[in-house]
Amino acid sequence: MTLTASSETTAAVRLAGVIKRYGTVTAVDSIDLHIRPGEVVALLGPNGAGKTTTVDMLLGLTRPDSGTVRIHGLPPREAVAQGRISAVMQTGGLLKDYTVEETARLTALLFGKPRTAVTAALQRAGIADIGDRLVGKCSGGQQQRLRFAMALLPDPDLLILDEPTTGMDVGGRRDFWDAIREDAAGGRTVIFATHYLEEADAYADRIVLVRRGRIVADGTAAEVKALAAGRTVRATLPGAGLTDWSRIPGVESSEVRGDTVHLHGRDSDAIARHLLTRTEARDLEITSRNLEDAFLTLTAEDAA
């Protein structure tokens, strides 16, 4: 990855007034986004929120109806042609009758990279020890690691990841994110979409939350979580599922799992006081709202 002096002062990614429609449906609605080199950004949102369309525009697979998309100052297709963008998609892109190493070598040939680059990419992806294995014999997690190795070969400035750790075990996911953080420290920009909200919470410098084609939150994990006001009171209570918790003062929403109830509200003290004085609740715990709470609150159909 080579960043020139001019590119270091240019946004790694810039979307300005981007709109994309499909017939009467507005998939992306006036998005403005500025991402600095070396940032790791999680792009989150429910299905149909506009994430895939946004990624497609970043990769030059589709063009906006209005607005501009630039990657280090370049139109996406030009950036892709120069090898400045790579993507790790959830499925596809692999030939099952080739070995892992053969697949990586074919990718290296496309970008004029030496065999040493193949070895380095396979090692970085944690699959150097299965280079002679047929792709069709690899597990889902191993195939995803191969896609990661292929994406590294052009030495891109921007890496786009779609559900990157699907199929990986816990250790594999941890190793993958360690590699991503190391790349970001060297200046590579990373944008990833995931349903593993704990990964976004743990590894993203910044979270961009999209709903109905618009950005509804943009900040650190702590800043986004703070947008979901209130706290959660958890308690163990026999017969928790038989109680109408909506009638308890201060409760805005509730969730019952067996004998455990999770009560969400702005006045956690009032909720706790009611549980302690009016019920047989035990093992009481009060916690701040987490990223999942913020996600559900900010992407709800009735959200402002």
PDB file of C-alpha atoms in Angstrom:
ATOM      1  CA  MET A   1       0.000   0.000   0.000  1.00  0.00           C
ATOM      2  CA  THR A   2       1.532   3.271  -1.121  1.00  0.00           C
ATOM      3  CA  LEU A   3       0.061   6.611  -0.081  1.00  0.00           C
ATOM      4  CA  THR A   4       1.416   9.698  -1.799  1.00  0.00           C
ATOM      5  CA  ALA A   5       1.779  12.990   0.019  1.00  0.00           C
ATOM      6  CA  SER A   6      -1.269  14.358  -1.769  1.00  0.00           C
ATOM      7  CA  SER A   7      -3.411  11.309  -0.961  1.00  0.00           C
ATOM      8  CA  GLU A   8      -2.587  11.579   2.727  1.00  0.00           C
ATOM      9  CA  THR A   9      -4.348  14.942   2.834  1.00  0.00           C
ATOM     10  CA  THR A  10      -7.287  13.672   0.763  1.00  0.00           C
ATOM     11  CA  ALA A  11     -10.219  11.805   2.265  1.00  0.00           C
ATOM     12  CA  ALA A  12      -9.874   8.069   1.803  1.00  0.00           C
ATOM     13  CA  VAL A  13     -13.603   7.995   1.058  1.00  0.00           C
ATOM     14  CA  ARG A  14     -15.882  10.907   0.331  1.00  0.00           C
ATOM     15  CA  LEU A  15     -19.579  10.717  -0.517  1.00  0.00           C
ATOM     16  CA  ALA A  16     -21.304  14.040  -1.102  1.00  0.00           C
ATOM     17  CA  GLY A  17     -25.057  14.341  -1.582  1.00  0.00           C
ATOM     18  CA  VAL A  18     -25.280  10.791  -2.915  1.00  0.00           C
ATOM     19  CA  ILE A  19     -28.701   9.613  -4.074  1.00  0.00           C
ATOM     20  CA  LYS A  20     -29.501   6.286  -5.717  1.00  0.00           C
ATOM     21  CA  ARG A  21     -32.973   5.220  -6.802  1.00  0.00           C
ATOM     22  CA  TYR A  22     -34.348   2.002  -8.205  1.00  0.00           C
ATOM     23  CA  GLY A  23     -37.643   2.910  -9.802  1.00  0.00           C
ATOM     24  CA  THR A  24     -39.778   4.501  -7.092  1.00  0.00           C
ATOM     25  CA  VAL A  25     -37.541   3.219  -4.288  1.00  0.00           C
ATOM     26  CA  THR A  26     -34.827   5.525  -2.942  1.00  0.00           C
ATOM     27  CA  ALA A  27     -32.109   3.144  -1.746  1.00  0.00           C
ATOM     28  CA  VAL A  28     -29.640   5.876  -0.752  1.00  0.00           C
ATOM     29  CA  ASP A  29     -31.031   9.264   0.195  1.00  0.00           C
ATOM     30  CA  SER A  30     -28.622  12.232   0.240  1.00  0.00           C
ATOM     31  CA  ILE A  31     -25.737  10.570   2.076  1.00  0.00           C
ATOM     32  CA  ASP A  32     -22.706  12.655   3.030  1.00  0.00           C
ATOM     33  CA  LEU A  33     -19.744  10.714   4.394  1.00  0.00           C
ATOM     34  CA  HIS A  34     -16.071  11.528   4.928  1.00  0.00           C
ATOM     35  CA  ILE A  35     -13.656   8.782   6.014  1.00  0.00           C
ATOM     36  CA  ARG A  36     -10.014   9.457   6.822  1.00  0.00           C
ATOM     37  CA  PRO A  37      -7.098   7.207   5.807  1.00  0.00           C
ATOM     38  CA  GLY A  38      -6.486   4.489   8.385  1.00  0.00           C
ATOM     39  CA  GLU A  39      -9.997   4.544   9.876  1.00  0.00           C
ATOM     40  CA  VAL A  40     -11.848   1.292  10.541  1.00  0.00           C
ATOM     41  CA  VAL A  41     -15.526   2.024   9.950  1.00  0.00           C
ATOM     42  CA  ALA A  42     -18.494  -0.282  10.584  1.00  0.00           C
ATOM     43  CA  LEU A  43     -21.423   0.291   8.230  1.00  0.00           C
ATOM     44  CA  LEU A  44     -24.499  -1.001  10.040  1.00  0.00           C
ATOM     45  CA  GLY A  45     -28.209  -1.072   9.362  1.00  0.00           C
ATOM     46  CA  PRO A  46     -31.159  -3.428   8.913  1.00  0.00           C
ATOM     47  CA  ASN A  47     -31.776  -5.248   5.645  1.00  0.00           C
ATOM     48  CA  GLY A  48     -32.864  -2.784   2.976  1.00  0.00           C
ATOM     49  CA  ALA A  49     -31.256   0.185   4.721  1.00  0.00           C
ATOM     50  CA  GLY A  50     -28.988   1.012   1.772  1.00  0.00           C
ATOM     51  CA  LYS A  51     -25.729  -0.606   2.906  1.00  0.00           C
ATOM     52  CA  THR A  52     -25.323  -2.870  -0.116  1.00  0.00           C
ATOM     53  CA  THR A  53     -26.123  -0.077  -2.552  1.00  0.00           C
ATOM     54  CA  THR A  54     -23.582   2.169  -0.838  1.00  0.00           C
ATOM     55  CA  VAL A  55     -20.916  -0.545  -1.053  1.00  0.00           C
ATOM     56  CA  ASP A  56     -21.767  -1.150  -4.722  1.00  0.00           C
ATOM     57  CA  MET A  57     -21.200   2.546  -5.438  1.00  0.00           C
ATOM     58  CA  LEU A  58     -17.879   2.512  -3.568  1.00  0.00           C
ATOM     59  CA  LEU A  59     -16.772  -0.421  -5.723  1.00  0.00           C
ATOM     60  CA  GLY A  60     -17.963   1.222  -8.930  1.00  0.00           C
ATOM     61  CA  LEU A  61     -20.529  -1.519  -9.558  1.00  0.00           C
ATOM     62  CA  THR A  62     -23.278   1.079  -9.823  1.00  0.00           C
ATOM     63  CA  ARG A  63     -23.320   4.856 -10.128  1.00  0.00           C
ATOM     64  CA  PRO A  64     -25.270   7.387  -8.083  1.00  0.00           C
ATOM     65  CA  ASP A  65     -28.158   9.211  -9.714  1.00  0.00           C
ATOM     66  CA  SER A  66     -26.778  12.388  -8.174  1.00  0.00           C
ATOM     67  CA  GLY A  67     -23.917  13.382  -5.900  1.00  0.00           C
ATOM     68  CA  THR A  68     -20.301  12.269  -6.031  1.00  0.00           C
ATOM     69  CA  VAL A  69     -18.305   9.288  -4.769  1.00  0.00           C
ATOM     70  CA  ARG A  70     -14.525   9.544  -4.545  1.00  0.00           C
ATOM     71  CA  ILE A  71     -11.832   7.148  -3.312  1.00  0.00           C
ATOM     72  CA  HIS A  72      -8.638   9.071  -2.529  1.00  0.00           C
ATOM     73  CA  GLY A  73      -9.908  11.705  -4.939  1.00  0.00           C
ATOM     74  CA  LEU A  74     -10.594   9.219  -7.746  1.00  0.00           C
ATOM     75  CA  PRO A  75     -13.855   7.905  -9.229  1.00  0.00           C
ATOM     76  CA  PRO A  76     -14.436   4.373  -7.876  1.00  0.00           C
ATOM     77  CA  ARG A  77     -13.897   2.554 -11.169  1.00  0.00           C
ATOM     78  CA  GLU A  78     -10.572   4.278 -11.672  1.00  0.00           C
ATOM     79  CA  ALA A  79      -9.544   3.439  -8.108  1.00  0.00           C
ATOM     80  CA  VAL A  80     -10.513  -0.208  -8.666  1.00  0.00           C
ATOM     81  CA  ALA A  81      -8.557  -0.345 -11.942  1.00  0.00           C
ATOM     82  CA  GLN A  82      -5.480   0.924 -10.093  1.00  0.00           C
ATOM     83  CA  GLY A  83      -5.852  -1.754  -7.403  1.00  0.00           C
ATOM     84  CA  ARG A  84      -6.522   0.835  -4.710  1.00  0.00           C
ATOM     85  CA  ILE A  85      -9.729  -0.898  -3.581  1.00  0.00           C
ATOM     86  CA  SER A  86     -10.231  -4.543  -2.656  1.00  0.00           C
ATOM     87  CA  ALA A  87     -13.320  -6.268  -1.336  1.00  0.00           C
ATOM     88  CA  VAL A  88     -13.969  -9.376   0.728  1.00  0.00           C
ATOM     89  CA  MET A  89     -17.496 -10.482  -0.054  1.00  0.00           C
ATOM     90  CA  GLN A  90     -19.504 -13.090   1.811  1.00  0.00           C
ATOM     91  CA  THR A  91     -19.929 -15.538  -1.067  1.00  0.00           C
ATOM     92  CA  GLY A  92     -18.710 -16.272  -4.593  1.00  0.00           C
ATOM     93  CA  GLY A  93     -15.474 -15.465  -6.362  1.00  0.00           C
ATOM     94  CA  LEU A  94     -13.785 -18.856  -5.841  1.00  0.00           C
ATOM     95  CA  LEU A  95     -13.067 -21.774  -8.179  1.00  0.00           C
ATOM     96  CA  LYS A  96     -13.669 -24.973  -6.240  1.00  0.00           C
ATOM     97  CA  ASP A  97     -11.339 -27.159  -8.388  1.00  0.00           C
ATOM     98  CA  TYR A  98      -8.257 -25.016  -7.776  1.00  0.00           C
ATOM     99  CA  THR A  99      -6.056 -25.228  -4.718  1.00  0.00           C
ATOM    100  CA  VAL A 100      -5.803 -22.393  -2.231  1.00  0.00           C
ATOM    101  CA  GLU A 101      -2.332 -21.433  -3.457  1.00  0.00           C
ATOM    102  CA  GLU A 102      -3.301 -21.672  -7.143  1.00  0.00           C
ATOM    103  CA  THR A 103      -6.227 -19.349  -6.513  1.00  0.00           C
ATOM    104  CA  ALA A 104      -4.020 -16.799  -4.799  1.00  0.00           C
ATOM    105  CA  ARG A 105      -1.379 -17.070  -7.550  1.00  0.00           C
ATOM    106  CA  LEU A 106      -3.986 -16.345 -10.240  1.00  0.00           C
ATOM    107  CA  THR A 107      -5.006 -13.211  -8.350  1.00  0.00           C
ATOM    108  CA  ALA A 108      -1.365 -12.186  -7.998  1.00  0.00           C
ATOM    109  CA  LEU A 109      -0.843 -12.542 -11.759  1.00  0.00           C
ATOM    110  CA  LEU A 110      -3.718 -10.143 -12.417  1.00  0.00           C
ATOM    111  CA  PHE A 111      -1.928  -7.458 -10.423  1.00  0.00           C
ATOM    112  CA  GLY A 112       1.627  -8.316 -11.448  1.00  0.00           C
ATOM    113  CA  LYS A 113       2.610  -9.424  -7.954  1.00  0.00           C
ATOM    114  CA  PRO A 114       5.486 -11.873  -7.327  1.00  0.00           C
ATOM    115  CA  ARG A 115       5.151 -15.292  -5.736  1.00  0.00           C
ATOM    116  CA  THR A 116       6.555 -13.896  -2.499  1.00  0.00           C
ATOM    117  CA  ALA A 117       3.445 -11.703  -2.258  1.00  0.00           C
ATOM    118  CA  VAL A 118       1.273 -14.832  -2.464  1.00  0.00           C
ATOM    119  CA  THR A 119       3.174 -16.448   0.384  1.00  0.00           C
ATOM    120  CA  ALA A 120       2.879 -13.304   2.493  1.00  0.00           C
ATOM    121  CA  ALA A 121      -0.867 -12.948   1.835  1.00  0.00           C
ATOM    122  CA  LEU A 122      -1.588 -16.578   2.716  1.00  0.00           C
ATOM    123  CA  GLN A 123       0.424 -16.250   5.909  1.00  0.00           C
ATOM    124  CA  ARG A 124      -1.358 -13.043   6.840  1.00  0.00           C
ATOM    125  CA  ALA A 125      -4.723 -14.704   6.280  1.00  0.00           C
ATOM    126  CA  GLY A 126      -3.669 -17.698   8.386  1.00  0.00           C
ATOM    127  CA  ILE A 127      -3.996 -20.307   5.618  1.00  0.00           C
ATOM    128  CA  ALA A 128      -0.385 -20.864   4.494  1.00  0.00           C
ATOM    129  CA  ASP A 129      -0.583 -24.411   5.873  1.00  0.00           C
ATOM    130  CA  ILE A 130      -3.447 -25.417   3.539  1.00  0.00           C
ATOM    131  CA  GLY A 131      -2.039 -24.026   0.288  1.00  0.00           C
ATOM    132  CA  ASP A 132      -2.330 -27.407  -1.481  1.00  0.00           C
ATOM    133  CA  ARG A 133      -5.941 -28.004  -0.414  1.00  0.00           C
ATOM    134  CA  LEU A 134      -8.704 -27.758  -3.011  1.00  0.00           C
ATOM    135  CA  VAL A 135     -10.940 -24.757  -2.419  1.00  0.00           C
ATOM    136  CA  GLY A 136     -13.987 -27.019  -2.590  1.00  0.00           C
ATOM    137  CA  LYS A 137     -12.608 -29.006   0.356  1.00  0.00           C
ATOM    138  CA  CYS A 138     -12.134 -25.921   2.523  1.00  0.00           C
ATOM    139  CA  SER A 139     -14.545 -24.953   5.275  1.00  0.00           C
ATOM    140  CA  GLY A 140     -16.593 -21.779   5.000  1.00  0.00           C
ATOM    141  CA  GLY A 141     -14.223 -19.989   7.346  1.00  0.00           C
ATOM    142  CA  GLN A 142     -11.163 -21.109   5.357  1.00  0.00           C
ATOM    143  CA  GLN A 143     -12.762 -19.918   2.122  1.00  0.00           C
ATOM    144  CA  GLN A 144     -13.431 -16.559   3.722  1.00  0.00           C
ATOM    145  CA  ARG A 145      -9.776 -16.343   4.778  1.00  0.00           C
ATOM    146  CA  LEU A 146      -8.807 -17.093   1.174  1.00  0.00           C
ATOM    147  CA  ARG A 147     -10.957 -14.195  -0.010  1.00  0.00           C
ATOM    148  CA  PHE A 148      -9.135 -12.034   2.513  1.00  0.00           C
ATOM    149  CA  ALA A 149      -5.742 -13.164   1.166  1.00  0.00           C
ATOM    150  CA  MET A 150      -6.870 -12.402  -2.399  1.00  0.00           C
ATOM    151  CA  ALA A 151      -8.022  -8.947  -1.338  1.00  0.00           C
ATOM    152  CA  LEU A 152      -4.622  -8.215   0.206  1.00  0.00           C
ATOM    153  CA  LEU A 153      -2.635  -9.035  -2.932  1.00  0.00           C
ATOM    154  CA  PRO A 154      -3.167  -5.686  -4.748  1.00  0.00           C
ATOM    155  CA  ASP A 155      -1.989  -3.958  -1.531  1.00  0.00           C
ATOM    156  CA  PRO A 156      -5.076  -1.705  -1.547  1.00  0.00           C
ATOM    157  CA  ASP A 157      -5.553   1.632   0.174  1.00  0.00           C
ATOM    158  CA  LEU A 158      -9.204   0.763   0.901  1.00  0.00           C
ATOM    159  CA  LEU A 159     -10.495  -2.629   2.002  1.00  0.00           C
ATOM    160  CA  ILE A 160     -14.250  -3.249   1.956  1.00  0.00           C
ATOM    161  CA  LEU A 161     -15.524  -6.234   3.935  1.00  0.00           C
ATOM    162  CA  ASP A 162     -19.003  -7.768   3.734  1.00  0.00           C
ATOM    163  CA  GLU A 163     -19.680 -10.064   6.695  1.00  0.00           C
ATOM    164  CA  PRO A 164     -15.941 -10.876   6.732  1.00  0.00           C
ATOM    165  CA  THR A 165     -15.862 -13.409   9.580  1.00  0.00           C
ATOM    166  CA  THR A 166     -18.807 -15.543   8.488  1.00  0.00           C
ATOM    167  CA  GLY A 167     -17.933 -19.198   9.055  1.00  0.00           C
ATOM    168  CA  MET A 168     -14.857 -18.475  11.176  1.00  0.00           C
ATOM    169  CA  ASP A 169     -14.435 -19.877  14.658  1.00  0.00           C
ATOM    170  CA  VAL A 170     -13.746 -17.630  17.644  1.00  0.00           C
ATOM    171  CA  GLY A 171      -9.973 -17.881  17.298  1.00  0.00           C
ATOM    172  CA  GLY A 172     -10.136 -17.228  13.576  1.00  0.00           C
ATOM    173  CA  ARG A 173     -12.273 -14.147  14.086  1.00  0.00           C
ATOM    174  CA  ARG A 174      -9.858 -12.777  16.671  1.00  0.00           C
ATOM    175  CA  ASP A 175      -6.830 -13.374  14.426  1.00  0.00           C
ATOM    176  CA  PHE A 176      -8.630 -11.778  11.484  1.00  0.00           C
ATOM    177  CA  TRP A 177      -9.389  -8.593  13.400  1.00  0.00           C
ATOM    178  CA  ASP A 178      -5.867  -8.440  14.778  1.00  0.00           C
ATOM    179  CA  ALA A 179      -4.620  -8.403  11.170  1.00  0.00           C
ATOM    180  CA  ILE A 180      -7.143  -5.725  10.202  1.00  0.00           C
ATOM    181  CA  ARG A 181      -6.144  -3.476  13.097  1.00  0.00           C
ATOM    182  CA  GLU A 182      -2.484  -3.885  12.154  1.00  0.00           C
ATOM    183  CA  ASP A 183      -3.286  -2.882   8.561  1.00  0.00           C
ATOM    184  CA  ALA A 184      -5.214   0.164   9.738  1.00  0.00           C
ATOM    185  CA  ALA A 185      -2.277   1.222  11.899  1.00  0.00           C
ATOM    186  CA  GLY A 186      -0.240   1.256   8.686  1.00  0.00           C
ATOM    187  CA  GLY A 187      -2.712   3.589   6.973  1.00  0.00           C
ATOM    188  CA  ARG A 188      -5.110   1.206   5.234  1.00  0.00           C
ATOM    189  CA  THR A 189      -8.751   2.259   5.437  1.00  0.00           C
ATOM    190  CA  VAL A 190     -11.314  -0.437   6.232  1.00  0.00           C
ATOM    191  CA  ILE A 191     -15.091  -0.339   5.820  1.00  0.00           C
ATOM    192  CA  PHE A 192     -17.015  -3.394   6.980  1.00  0.00           C
ATOM    193  CA  ALA A 193     -20.621  -4.506   7.180  1.00  0.00           C
ATOM    194  CA  THR A 194     -21.500  -7.124   9.783  1.00  0.00           C
ATOM    195  CA  HIS A 195     -24.360  -8.614  11.752  1.00  0.00           C
ATOM    196  CA  TYR A 196     -21.942  -9.327  14.616  1.00  0.00           C
ATOM    197  CA  LEU A 197     -22.553  -6.109  16.529  1.00  0.00           C
ATOM    198  CA  GLU A 198     -19.971  -7.098  19.131  1.00  0.00           C
ATOM    199  CA  GLU A 199     -17.342  -6.951  16.366  1.00  0.00           C
ATOM    200  CA  ALA A 200     -18.391  -3.437  15.431  1.00  0.00           C
ATOM    201  CA  ASP A 201     -18.293  -2.465  19.103  1.00  0.00           C
ATOM    202  CA  ALA A 202     -14.854  -3.970  19.679  1.00  0.00           C
ATOM    203  CA  TYR A 203     -12.968  -3.214  16.472  1.00  0.00           C
ATOM    204  CA  ALA A 204     -14.456  -0.185  14.702  1.00  0.00           C
ATOM    205  CA  ASP A 205     -13.012   3.280  15.257  1.00  0.00           C
ATOM    206  CA  ARG A 206     -16.327   4.606  14.056  1.00  0.00           C
ATOM    207  CA  ILE A 207     -19.841   3.324  13.464  1.00  0.00           C
ATOM    208  CA  VAL A 208     -22.088   4.622  10.695  1.00  0.00           C
ATOM    209  CA  LEU A 209     -25.687   3.517  11.194  1.00  0.00           C
ATOM    210  CA  VAL A 210     -28.000   3.662   8.183  1.00  0.00           C
ATOM    211  CA  ARG A 211     -31.792   3.541   8.089  1.00  0.00           C
ATOM    212  CA  ARG A 212     -33.967   3.928   4.978  1.00  0.00           C
ATOM    213  CA  GLY A 213     -31.035   5.192   2.958  1.00  0.00           C
ATOM    214  CA  ARG A 214     -30.000   7.875   5.431  1.00  0.00           C
ATOM    215  CA  ILE A 215     -27.317   8.082   8.092  1.00  0.00           C
ATOM    216  CA  VAL A 216     -29.017   8.186  11.503  1.00  0.00           C
ATOM    217  CA  ALA A 217     -25.870   7.905  13.647  1.00  0.00           C
ATOM    218  CA  ASP A 218     -22.173   8.449  13.036  1.00  0.00           C
ATOM    219  CA  GLY A 219     -19.571   8.280  15.795  1.00  0.00           C
ATOM    220  CA  THR A 220     -17.589   6.030  18.087  1.00  0.00           C
ATOM    221  CA  ALA A 221     -19.308   3.013  19.625  1.00  0.00           C
ATOM    222  CA  ALA A 222     -19.665   4.923  22.896  1.00  0.00           C
ATOM    223  CA  GLU A 223     -21.218   7.914  21.133  1.00  0.00           C
ATOM    224  CA  VAL A 224     -23.702   5.756  19.232  1.00  0.00           C
ATOM    225  CA  LYS A 225     -24.664   3.814  22.371  1.00  0.00           C
ATOM    226  CA  ALA A 226     -25.274   7.101  24.179  1.00  0.00           C
ATOM    227  CA  LEU A 227     -27.978   7.940  21.628  1.00  0.00           C
ATOM    228  CA  ALA A 228     -30.105   5.144  23.067  1.00  0.00           C
ATOM    229  CA  ALA A 229     -31.054   6.917  26.269  1.00  0.00           C
ATOM    230  CA  GLY A 230     -31.794   5.025  29.454  1.00  0.00           C
ATOM    231  CA  ARG A 231     -30.532   1.904  31.145  1.00  0.00           C
ATOM    232  CA  THR A 232     -31.456  -1.734  31.464  1.00  0.00           C
ATOM    233  CA  VAL A 233     -32.501  -3.326  34.750  1.00  0.00           C
ATOM    234  CA  ARG A 234     -32.090  -7.094  34.824  1.00  0.00           C
ATOM    235  CA  ALA A 235     -33.565  -9.263  37.542  1.00  0.00           C
ATOM    236  CA  THR A 236     -34.472 -12.861  38.255  1.00  0.00           C
ATOM    237  CA  LEU A 237     -38.104 -13.341  39.174  1.00  0.00           C
ATOM    238  CA  PRO A 238     -40.204 -16.535  39.217  1.00  0.00           C
ATOM    239  CA  GLY A 239     -43.093 -16.198  36.794  1.00  0.00           C
ATOM    240  CA  ALA A 240     -41.550 -13.167  35.085  1.00  0.00           C
ATOM    241  CA  GLY A 241     -43.439 -13.954  31.908  1.00  0.00           C
ATOM    242  CA  LEU A 242     -46.804 -13.597  33.666  1.00  0.00           C
ATOM    243  CA  THR A 243     -46.344  -9.930  34.583  1.00  0.00           C
ATOM    244  CA  ASP A 244     -47.451  -6.980  32.439  1.00  0.00           C
ATOM    245  CA  TRP A 245     -44.227  -5.007  32.742  1.00  0.00           C
ATOM    246  CA  SER A 246     -45.534  -2.099  30.666  1.00  0.00           C
ATOM    247  CA  ARG A 247     -47.613  -1.028  33.696  1.00  0.00           C
ATOM    248  CA  ILE A 248     -44.545  -0.578  35.901  1.00  0.00           C
ATOM    249  CA  PRO A 249     -43.564   3.109  36.286  1.00  0.00           C
ATOM    250  CA  GLY A 250     -40.552   4.003  34.144  1.00  0.00           C
ATOM    251  CA  VAL A 251     -40.568   0.901  31.942  1.00  0.00           C
ATOM    252  CA  GLU A 252     -40.413   1.716  28.228  1.00  0.00           C
ATOM    253  CA  SER A 253     -39.835  -1.814  26.938  1.00  0.00           C
ATOM    254  CA  SER A 254     -39.222  -5.263  28.349  1.00  0.00           C
ATOM    255  CA  GLU A 255     -37.828  -8.644  27.430  1.00  0.00           C
ATOM    256  CA  VAL A 256     -38.382 -11.891  29.324  1.00  0.00           C
ATOM    257  CA  ARG A 257     -36.081 -14.901  29.060  1.00  0.00           C
ATOM    258  CA  GLY A 258     -37.298 -17.682  31.326  1.00  0.00           C
ATOM    259  CA  ASP A 259     -37.265 -16.322  34.884  1.00  0.00           C
ATOM    260  CA  THR A 260     -35.071 -13.363  33.897  1.00  0.00           C
ATOM    261  CA  VAL A 261     -36.574 -10.023  32.915  1.00  0.00           C
ATOM    262  CA  HIS A 262     -34.790  -7.141  31.177  1.00  0.00           C
ATOM    263  CA  LEU A 263     -36.543  -3.804  31.707  1.00  0.00           C
ATOM    264  CA  HIS A 264     -35.492  -0.771  29.664  1.00  0.00           C
ATOM    265  CA  GLY A 265     -36.258   2.789  30.708  1.00  0.00           C
ATOM    266  CA  ARG A 266     -34.901   6.249  31.445  1.00  0.00           C
ATOM    267  CA  ASP A 267     -35.515   6.052  35.211  1.00  0.00           C
ATOM    268  CA  SER A 268     -33.681   2.881  36.191  1.00  0.00           C
ATOM    269  CA  ASP A 269     -33.773   3.853  39.883  1.00  0.00           C
ATOM    270  CA  ALA A 270     -37.574   3.875  39.898  1.00  0.00           C
ATOM    271  CA  ILE A 271     -37.688   0.520  38.138  1.00  0.00           C
ATOM    272  CA  ALA A 272     -35.208  -1.020  40.574  1.00  0.00           C
ATOM    273  CA  ARG A 273     -37.083   0.410  43.544  1.00  0.00           C
ATOM    274  CA  HIS A 274     -40.341  -1.145  42.328  1.00  0.00           C
ATOM    275  CA  LEU A 275     -38.704  -4.530  41.817  1.00  0.00           C
ATOM    276  CA  LEU A 276     -37.110  -4.507  45.260  1.00  0.00           C
ATOM    277  CA  THR A 277     -40.172  -3.325  47.189  1.00  0.00           C
ATOM    278  CA  ARG A 278     -43.095  -4.765  45.232  1.00  0.00           C
ATOM    279  CA  THR A 279     -41.788  -8.074  43.906  1.00  0.00           C
ATOM    280  CA  GLU A 280     -39.638 -11.033  44.892  1.00  0.00           C
ATOM    281  CA  ALA A 281     -36.928 -10.075  42.402  1.00  0.00           C
ATOM    282  CA  ARG A 282     -33.328 -11.050  43.113  1.00  0.00           C
ATOM    283  CA  ASP A 283     -29.933 -10.790  41.392  1.00  0.00           C
ATOM    284  CA  LEU A 284     -30.733  -7.220  40.370  1.00  0.00           C
ATOM    285  CA  GLU A 285     -28.312  -5.578  37.925  1.00  0.00           C
ATOM    286  CA  ILE A 286     -28.400  -2.167  36.222  1.00  0.00           C
ATOM    287  CA  THR A 287     -26.410  -1.662  33.012  1.00  0.00           C
ATOM    288  CA  SER A 288     -26.049   0.984  30.340  1.00  0.00           C
ATOM    289  CA  ARG A 289     -27.635   0.323  26.964  1.00  0.00           C
ATOM    290  CA  ASN A 290     -25.404  -1.637  24.585  1.00  0.00           C
ATOM    291  CA  LEU A 291     -24.834  -1.330  20.851  1.00  0.00           C
ATOM    292  CA  GLU A 292     -27.678  -3.724  20.084  1.00  0.00           C
ATOM    293  CA  ASP A 293     -30.052  -1.516  22.086  1.00  0.00           C
ATOM    294  CA  ALA A 294     -28.870   1.534  20.152  1.00  0.00           C
ATOM    295  CA  PHE A 295     -29.193  -0.321  16.852  1.00  0.00           C
ATOM    296  CA  LEU A 296     -32.769  -1.372  17.582  1.00  0.00           C
ATOM    297  CA  THR A 297     -33.750   2.063  18.891  1.00  0.00           C
ATOM    298  CA  LEU A 298     -32.259   4.071  16.034  1.00  0.00           C
ATOM    299  CA  THR A 299     -33.434   1.789  13.231  1.00  0.00           C
ATOM    300  CA  ALA A 300     -36.955   1.137  14.544  1.00  0.00           C
ATOM    301  CA  GLU A 301     -39.789   1.853  12.133  1.00  0.00           C
ATOM    302  CA  ASP A 302     -41.161   4.564  14.414  1.00  0.00           C
ATOM    303  CA  ALA A 303     -37.761   6.228  14.944  1.00  0.00           C
ATOM    304  CA  ALA A 304     -37.728   9.914  14.097  1.00  0.00           C
TER     305      ALA A 304
END
